mmCIF file of C-alpha atoms in Angstrom:
data_model
loop_
_atom_site.group_PDB
_atom_site.id
_atom_site.type_symbol
_atom_site.label_atom_id
_atom_site.label_comp_id
_atom_site.label_asym_id
_atom_site.label_seq_id
_atom_site.Cartn_x
_atom_site.Cartn_y
_atom_site.Cartn_z
ATOM 1 C CA MET A 1 121.175 101.565 129.276
ATOM 2 C CA ALA A 2 120.703 103.012 126.193
ATOM 3 C CA THR A 3 117.469 102.684 124.577
ATOM 4 C CA TRP A 4 117.324 100.235 125.845
ATOM 5 C CA LYS A 5 118.148 101.582 122.626
ATOM 6 C CA GLN A 6 119.838 104.681 122.837
ATOM 7 C CA GLU A 7 117.601 104.549 125.351
ATOM 8 C CA ASP A 8 119.755 103.907 128.122
ATOM 9 C CA SER A 9 119.505 103.515 131.711
ATOM 10 C CA GLU A 10 122.024 106.367 132.250
ATOM 11 C CA GLY A 11 123.112 108.141 135.334
ATOM 12 C CA ASP A 12 125.832 110.691 135.986
ATOM 13 C CA PRO A 13 129.222 108.935 135.313
ATOM 14 C CA ARG A 14 130.111 110.573 138.903
ATOM 15 C CA ARG A 15 127.565 108.055 140.386
ATOM 16 C CA ARG A 16 129.828 105.139 139.844
ATOM 17 C CA ALA A 17 129.542 103.914 143.546
ATOM 18 C CA ALA A 18 126.026 103.418 143.046
ATOM 19 C CA PRO A 19 125.801 101.426 139.657
ATOM 20 C CA LEU A 20 122.506 101.466 138.026
ATOM 21 C CA HIS A 21 121.187 104.309 139.994
ATOM 22 C CA VAL A 22 118.490 106.078 137.918
ATOM 23 C CA GLU A 23 116.748 109.151 138.987
ATOM 24 C CA GLN A 24 113.046 109.410 139.278
ATOM 25 C CA PRO A 25 111.306 110.687 136.058
ATOM 26 C CA SER A 26 109.415 113.553 138.230
ATOM 27 C CA ARG A 27 112.165 115.674 137.371
ATOM 28 C CA PHE A 28 110.707 115.765 133.758
ATOM 29 C CA PRO A 29 107.979 117.507 132.569
ATOM 30 C CA ARG A 30 105.274 115.634 130.923
ATOM 31 C CA SER A 31 104.068 118.187 128.972
ATOM 32 C CA CYS A 32 105.400 119.270 125.298
ATOM 33 C CA ILE A 33 108.703 120.302 124.090
ATOM 34 C CA SER A 34 107.930 123.946 124.457
ATOM 35 C CA LEU A 35 108.244 123.994 128.468
ATOM 36 C CA ILE A 36 111.766 123.377 128.369
ATOM 37 C CA MET A 37 112.911 124.964 125.220
ATOM 38 C CA SER A 38 115.383 127.565 124.950
ATOM 39 C CA PRO A 39 115.097 131.100 123.659
ATOM 40 C CA ALA A 40 116.787 130.237 120.693
ATOM 41 C CA ALA A 41 114.108 130.176 117.820
ATOM 42 C CA ASP A 42 115.254 127.197 115.751
ATOM 43 C CA LEU A 43 117.996 125.244 114.201
ATOM 44 C CA GLY A 44 118.176 126.723 111.245
ATOM 45 C CA ARG A 45 117.725 125.507 107.560
ATOM 46 C CA VAL A 46 118.843 122.057 108.171
ATOM 47 C CA LEU A 47 119.833 118.788 106.447
ATOM 48 C CA CYS A 48 119.321 116.244 109.229
ATOM 49 C CA ILE A 49 120.163 112.478 108.914
ATOM 50 C CA ILE A 50 118.974 110.353 111.494
ATOM 51 C CA THR A 51 119.192 106.441 111.930
ATOM 52 C CA GLY A 52 116.870 104.375 113.423
ATOM 53 C CA ALA A 53 114.164 106.753 112.939
ATOM 54 C CA SER A 54 111.146 104.536 112.817
ATOM 55 C CA ARG A 55 110.297 103.953 116.390
ATOM 56 C CA GLY A 56 111.446 104.836 119.729
ATOM 57 C CA PHE A 57 113.685 107.417 120.551
ATOM 58 C CA GLY A 58 114.867 108.130 117.093
ATOM 59 C CA ARG A 59 111.197 108.843 115.861
ATOM 60 C CA ALA A 60 110.629 110.781 118.955
ATOM 61 C CA VAL A 61 113.712 112.968 117.856
ATOM 62 C CA ALA A 62 112.326 113.418 114.177
ATOM 63 C CA GLN A 63 109.198 114.783 115.626
ATOM 64 C CA ASP A 64 110.664 117.202 117.724
ATOM 65 C CA LEU A 65 113.322 118.376 115.227
ATOM 66 C CA TYR A 66 110.309 119.076 112.396
ATOM 67 C CA ARG A 67 109.062 121.556 114.965
ATOM 68 C CA LEU A 68 112.602 123.412 115.482
ATOM 69 C CA VAL A 69 113.949 123.791 111.918
ATOM 70 C CA GLN A 70 112.976 126.543 109.020
ATOM 71 C CA PRO A 71 110.975 125.785 106.109
ATOM 72 C CA GLY A 72 113.112 124.430 103.117
ATOM 73 C CA SER A 73 114.757 121.952 105.734
ATOM 74 C CA VAL A 74 114.922 118.216 104.967
ATOM 75 C CA LEU A 75 115.032 115.239 107.348
ATOM 76 C CA VAL A 76 116.507 111.949 106.120
ATOM 77 C CA LEU A 77 115.263 108.947 108.202
ATOM 78 C CA ALA A 78 116.615 105.741 107.969
ATOM 79 C CA ALA A 79 115.624 102.376 109.406
ATOM 80 C CA ARG A 80 115.266 99.010 108.222
ATOM 81 C CA SER A 81 111.118 98.946 108.837
ATOM 82 C CA GLY A 82 109.846 100.444 105.393
ATOM 83 C CA VAL A 83 106.419 100.283 106.383
ATOM 84 C CA ASP A 84 106.788 102.038 109.675
ATOM 85 C CA LEU A 85 109.053 104.789 107.892
ATOM 86 C CA ARG A 86 106.889 105.579 105.329
ATOM 87 C CA THR A 87 103.713 105.712 107.934
ATOM 88 C CA PHE A 88 105.750 108.338 109.817
ATOM 89 C CA GLN A 89 106.953 110.067 106.623
ATOM 90 C CA ALA A 90 103.153 110.577 105.822
ATOM 91 C CA GLU A 91 102.310 111.779 109.313
ATOM 92 C CA LEU A 92 105.432 114.687 109.177
ATOM 93 C CA THR A 93 104.708 115.535 105.485
ATOM 94 C CA GLU A 94 100.733 116.356 106.408
ATOM 95 C CA SER A 95 101.730 118.340 109.499
ATOM 96 C CA GLU A 96 101.724 122.027 109.799
ATOM 97 C CA ALA A 97 105.382 121.768 109.417
ATOM 98 C CA GLY A 98 105.432 119.700 106.230
ATOM 99 C CA ARG A 99 102.692 121.919 104.604
ATOM 100 C CA ALA A 100 105.187 124.925 105.431
ATOM 101 C CA GLY A 101 108.012 123.614 103.528
ATOM 102 C CA LEU A 102 109.625 120.669 105.351
ATOM 103 C CA LYS A 103 110.764 117.872 103.415
ATOM 104 C CA VAL A 104 110.768 114.250 104.479
ATOM 105 C CA GLU A 105 113.140 111.712 102.566
ATOM 106 C CA VAL A 106 113.081 107.938 103.918
ATOM 107 C CA VAL A 107 115.789 105.575 103.332
ATOM 108 C CA VAL A 108 115.278 101.836 103.949
ATOM 109 C CA ALA A 109 118.604 100.440 104.968
ATOM 110 C CA ASP A 110 120.409 98.036 107.232
ATOM 111 C CA ILE A 111 123.226 100.407 108.254
ATOM 112 C CA GLY A 112 125.483 97.505 109.184
ATOM 113 C CA LYS A 113 125.923 97.121 105.389
ATOM 114 C CA VAL A 114 127.890 99.107 102.580
ATOM 115 C CA GLU A 115 124.661 99.445 100.395
ATOM 116 C CA GLY A 116 122.887 100.757 103.296
ATOM 117 C CA LEU A 117 125.378 103.787 104.154
ATOM 118 C CA GLU A 118 125.482 104.439 100.541
ATOM 119 C CA ASN A 119 121.495 104.680 99.892
ATOM 120 C CA ILE A 120 121.647 107.258 102.851
ATOM 121 C CA MET A 121 124.114 109.149 101.313
ATOM 122 C CA ARG A 122 122.590 109.083 97.889
ATOM 123 C CA THR A 123 119.226 110.362 99.204
ATOM 124 C CA SER A 124 121.244 112.785 101.402
ATOM 125 C CA ARG A 125 123.086 114.316 98.403
ATOM 126 C CA GLU A 126 119.825 114.483 96.366
ATOM 127 C CA ALA A 127 117.741 116.337 99.040
ATOM 128 C CA SER A 128 120.120 118.682 100.119
ATOM 129 C CA CYS A 129 120.267 122.377 98.762
ATOM 130 C CA GLU A 130 123.491 124.783 98.652
ATOM 131 C CA ASP A 131 121.564 127.317 100.786
ATOM 132 C CA MET A 132 121.371 124.677 103.859
ATOM 133 C CA ASP A 133 123.175 126.511 106.866
ATOM 134 C CA HIS A 134 123.154 123.271 109.356
ATOM 135 C CA ILE A 135 124.390 119.763 108.719
ATOM 136 C CA MET A 136 123.173 117.484 111.385
ATOM 137 C CA LEU A 137 123.602 113.711 111.802
ATOM 138 C CA ILE A 138 121.992 111.684 114.685
ATOM 139 C CA ASN A 139 123.614 108.404 115.250
ATOM 140 C CA ASN A 140 120.771 106.674 116.912
ATOM 141 C CA ALA A 141 120.465 103.322 115.498
ATOM 142 C CA ALA A 142 121.865 100.625 117.747
ATOM 143 C CA SER A 143 121.196 96.780 118.849
ATOM 144 C CA LEU A 144 121.486 95.248 122.221
ATOM 145 C CA GLY A 145 123.189 92.209 121.159
ATOM 146 C CA ASP A 146 122.980 89.060 122.952
ATOM 147 C CA VAL A 147 122.733 89.666 126.757
ATOM 148 C CA SER A 148 122.031 86.156 127.383
ATOM 149 C CA LYS A 149 125.873 85.672 127.609
ATOM 150 C CA TYR A 150 128.718 86.598 129.384
ATOM 151 C CA VAL A 151 132.076 87.551 127.736
ATOM 152 C CA LYS A 152 133.688 83.998 128.104
ATOM 153 C CA ASP A 153 130.644 82.664 125.839
ATOM 154 C CA PHE A 154 131.655 84.737 122.661
ATOM 155 C CA THR A 155 133.913 82.430 120.720
ATOM 156 C CA ASP A 156 132.332 83.201 117.283
ATOM 157 C CA MET A 157 134.404 85.991 115.441
ATOM 158 C CA ALA A 158 131.528 86.353 113.017
ATOM 159 C CA GLU A 159 128.924 87.006 115.655
ATOM 160 C CA VAL A 160 130.918 89.723 117.171
ATOM 161 C CA ASP A 161 132.164 91.512 114.008
ATOM 162 C CA SER A 162 128.501 91.626 112.755
ATOM 163 C CA TYR A 163 127.417 93.135 115.927
ATOM 164 C CA LEU A 164 130.530 95.549 115.897
ATOM 165 C CA SER A 165 129.635 96.268 112.044
ATOM 166 C CA LEU A 166 126.187 97.315 112.994
ATOM 167 C CA ASN A 167 127.112 99.305 115.976
ATOM 168 C CA VAL A 168 130.584 100.853 115.754
ATOM 169 C CA SER A 169 131.854 100.620 112.148
ATOM 170 C CA SER A 170 128.529 102.144 110.585
ATOM 171 C CA ALA A 171 128.531 105.114 112.850
ATOM 172 C CA MET A 172 132.165 105.935 112.045
ATOM 173 C CA CYS A 173 131.322 105.276 108.369
ATOM 174 C CA LEU A 174 128.495 107.294 108.009
ATOM 175 C CA THR A 175 130.172 110.033 110.218
ATOM 176 C CA ALA A 176 133.005 110.424 107.757
ATOM 177 C CA LYS A 177 130.757 110.262 104.431
ATOM 178 C CA VAL A 178 128.838 113.041 105.828
ATOM 179 C CA LEU A 179 131.555 115.167 106.728
ATOM 180 C CA GLN A 180 133.272 114.393 103.579
ATOM 181 C CA THR A 181 129.899 114.636 101.502
ATOM 182 C CA PHE A 182 129.232 118.278 103.303
ATOM 183 C CA PRO A 183 132.475 119.782 103.683
ATOM 184 C CA GLN A 184 133.028 122.969 106.168
ATOM 185 C CA ARG A 185 132.498 126.303 104.333
ATOM 186 C CA PRO A 186 131.644 129.838 105.963
ATOM 187 C CA GLY A 187 128.326 129.916 107.290
ATOM 188 C CA LEU A 188 127.741 126.325 107.546
ATOM 189 C CA ARG A 189 127.126 124.875 110.903
ATOM 190 C CA ARG A 190 127.677 120.772 111.533
ATOM 191 C CA SER A 191 126.497 118.923 114.195
ATOM 192 C CA ILE A 192 127.010 115.210 115.135
ATOM 193 C CA VAL A 193 125.043 113.507 117.708
ATOM 194 C CA ASN A 194 125.957 109.947 119.217
ATOM 195 C CA VAL A 195 123.145 108.378 121.136
ATOM 196 C CA THR A 196 125.084 106.810 124.030
ATOM 197 C CA SER A 197 124.538 104.903 127.505
ATOM 198 C CA LEU A 198 125.708 104.723 130.797
ATOM 199 C CA CYS A 199 127.135 101.514 129.378
ATOM 200 C CA ALA A 200 129.927 103.363 127.634
ATOM 201 C CA LEU A 201 131.122 104.512 131.001
ATOM 202 C CA GLN A 202 130.368 101.714 133.423
ATOM 203 C CA PRO A 203 130.525 97.640 133.098
ATOM 204 C CA PHE A 204 127.150 95.729 133.094
ATOM 205 C CA ARG A 205 127.375 92.075 133.574
ATOM 206 C CA SER A 206 126.370 89.853 130.662
ATOM 207 C CA TRP A 207 126.342 93.155 128.444
ATOM 208 C CA GLY A 208 129.895 92.582 127.106
ATOM 209 C CA LEU A 209 128.977 93.384 123.707
ATOM 210 C CA TYR A 210 126.721 96.508 124.246
ATOM 211 C CA CYS A 211 129.276 97.865 126.784
ATOM 212 C CA SER A 212 132.026 97.613 124.277
ATOM 213 C CA ALA A 213 130.153 99.146 121.628
ATOM 214 C CA LYS A 214 129.059 102.215 123.319
ATOM 215 C CA ALA A 215 132.468 102.691 125.118
ATOM 216 C CA ALA A 216 134.095 102.477 121.403
ATOM 217 C CA ARG A 217 131.726 104.682 119.947
ATOM 218 C CA GLU A 218 132.074 107.255 122.678
ATOM 219 C CA MET A 219 135.871 107.528 122.590
ATOM 220 C CA MET A 220 135.494 107.669 118.557
ATOM 221 C CA PHE A 221 133.729 110.959 118.715
ATOM 222 C CA LYS A 222 135.915 112.456 121.476
ATOM 223 C CA VAL A 223 138.683 111.759 118.877
ATOM 224 C CA LEU A 224 136.665 113.392 116.180
ATOM 225 C CA ALA A 225 136.080 116.423 118.237
ATOM 226 C CA GLU A 226 139.632 116.874 118.981
ATOM 227 C CA GLU A 227 140.417 116.475 115.278
ATOM 228 C CA GLU A 228 137.661 118.767 113.971
ATOM 229 C CA PRO A 229 137.356 121.951 116.017
ATOM 230 C CA ASP A 230 134.671 123.648 114.114
ATOM 231 C CA LEU A 231 132.466 120.422 114.241
ATOM 232 C CA ARG A 232 129.928 120.441 117.162
ATOM 233 C CA VAL A 233 130.039 116.818 118.583
ATOM 234 C CA LEU A 234 127.744 115.405 121.417
ATOM 235 C CA SER A 235 127.442 112.098 122.754
ATOM 236 C CA TYR A 236 123.768 112.261 124.384
ATOM 237 C CA SER A 237 122.675 109.442 127.075
ATOM 238 C CA PRO A 238 118.973 109.479 126.996
ATOM 239 C CA GLY A 239 118.217 107.619 130.107
ATOM 240 C CA PRO A 240 116.144 104.423 130.786
ATOM 241 C CA LEU A 241 113.393 104.618 127.818
ATOM 242 C CA ASP A 242 110.288 102.591 127.983
ATOM 243 C CA THR A 243 111.008 100.956 124.456
ATOM 244 C CA GLU A 244 111.350 97.376 123.115
ATOM 245 C CA MET A 245 115.044 97.202 123.894
ATOM 246 C CA GLN A 246 114.094 97.657 127.548
ATOM 247 C CA VAL A 247 111.714 94.796 127.229
ATOM 248 C CA GLU A 248 114.622 92.871 125.863
ATOM 249 C CA ALA A 249 116.896 93.855 128.640
ATOM 250 C CA ARG A 250 114.604 92.741 131.376
ATOM 251 C CA THR A 251 113.678 89.483 129.944
ATOM 252 C CA LYS A 252 116.777 88.348 128.336
ATOM 253 C CA THR A 253 119.756 89.292 130.496
ATOM 254 C CA ALA A 254 121.698 86.460 132.082
ATOM 255 C CA ASP A 255 122.919 88.517 135.013
ATOM 256 C CA PRO A 256 120.254 87.991 137.739
ATOM 257 C CA SER A 257 121.000 91.274 139.588
ATOM 258 C CA ILE A 258 121.124 93.088 136.658
ATOM 259 C CA LYS A 259 118.036 91.583 135.124
ATOM 260 C CA LYS A 260 116.282 92.384 138.281
ATOM 261 C CA THR A 261 117.416 96.094 138.269
ATOM 262 C CA PHE A 262 115.600 96.491 134.801
ATOM 263 C CA SER A 263 112.544 94.897 136.265
ATOM 264 C CA ASN A 264 112.342 96.908 139.140
ATOM 265 C CA MET A 265 112.613 99.953 137.016
ATOM 266 C CA PHE A 266 109.661 98.887 135.013
ATOM 267 C CA ALA A 267 107.592 97.984 137.832
ATOM 268 C CA GLN A 268 108.407 101.217 139.876
ATOM 269 C CA GLY A 269 107.537 103.368 137.234
ATOM 270 C CA GLN A 270 111.270 104.803 136.548
ATOM 271 C CA LEU A 271 111.435 104.415 132.817
ATOM 272 C CA LEU A 272 111.128 107.612 130.703
ATOM 273 C CA THR A 273 109.270 108.140 127.616
ATOM 274 C CA CYS A 274 111.095 108.984 124.517
ATOM 275 C CA GLU A 275 109.339 112.387 124.344
ATOM 276 C CA MET A 276 110.603 113.280 127.613
ATOM 277 C CA SER A 277 114.377 112.252 126.796
ATOM 278 C CA SER A 278 114.048 114.047 123.031
ATOM 279 C CA ALA A 279 112.914 117.272 124.566
ATOM 280 C CA LYS A 280 115.932 117.562 126.723
ATOM 281 C CA LEU A 281 118.299 117.005 123.601
ATOM 282 C CA MET A 282 116.435 119.542 121.739
ATOM 283 C CA LYS A 283 117.451 122.112 124.771
ATOM 284 C CA LEU A 284 120.854 120.827 124.483
ATOM 285 C CA LEU A 285 120.847 121.449 120.486
ATOM 286 C CA LEU A 286 119.231 124.923 120.773
ATOM 287 C CA ASP A 287 121.252 125.856 123.614
ATOM 288 C CA ASP A 288 124.757 125.032 122.024
ATOM 289 C CA LYS A 289 126.494 125.535 125.114
ATOM 290 C CA PHE A 290 128.272 122.218 125.438
ATOM 291 C CA THR A 291 131.588 121.551 125.224
ATOM 292 C CA SER A 292 132.312 119.551 121.844
ATOM 293 C CA GLY A 293 133.121 116.046 122.607
ATOM 294 C CA ASP A 294 131.007 115.923 125.710
ATOM 295 C CA HIS A 295 129.037 113.166 127.136
ATOM 296 C CA ILE A 296 125.700 114.562 128.746
ATOM 297 C CA ASP A 297 123.334 112.697 130.645
ATOM 298 C CA VAL A 298 119.679 113.425 130.294
ATOM 299 C CA PHE A 299 119.539 113.620 133.940
ATOM 300 C CA ASP A 300 122.059 116.573 133.936
ATOM 301 C CA VAL A 301 119.940 118.806 131.479
#
């Protein structure tokens, strides 16, 4: 489940016969990103937009990316929490990479609303330079939805529409805006990352909203990969992460067996840190060997 926010409790989709099976995190180094990095030196001079960047997995991804981009790169960090964003911005700006020329812009925005997406794009256009050689969008922001209900309980269309607007429509529209604003040209790489979940592939009782949104997003990005062969599209499933969403999952889930699984994962130390999972995503991006449109699980990296 992602993230228990994008922070999912993923597993290999081939393991469907064993629902909710999650590998022990002993396969992951607890050390820094450098231990699993590829020979590739960096990701280039990048304009990278990250949604849900103020905490959890999005924050960890931003921390890793600023070490792997060239001077003059720009991170555009978007989230609803202005205090957390600005604190994080100051931390990155004062870092060695920040002093070497990395720029960090923050956008306090609700991506479920049109004005939120417009603010992100306005900041991105103003921060970009003509000599950027890599445009990257990390579609990380997501919400769990009401997991205290079963599908038969969702009779309020406004509630469902609001959830899908934040978790599906926003990702599609922001991606489209980025691709239109920064069209393909010689020498430019463009990468789109969809932070996905095992829930995109496998049903979880009382998780109807979340599973539906993750499945819709994943198919949307598969279609995009078919439509845009020059685009690099990755759906990355970050695993069972130790985040606030995971707390919500193990305390509010209606289905008792699913709820017990989450509680056991926490009690048995099976949750991954966001830093562990982010390091694996960095390896995928640096190696750049995945097939565009693929779903790749953290345990398979």
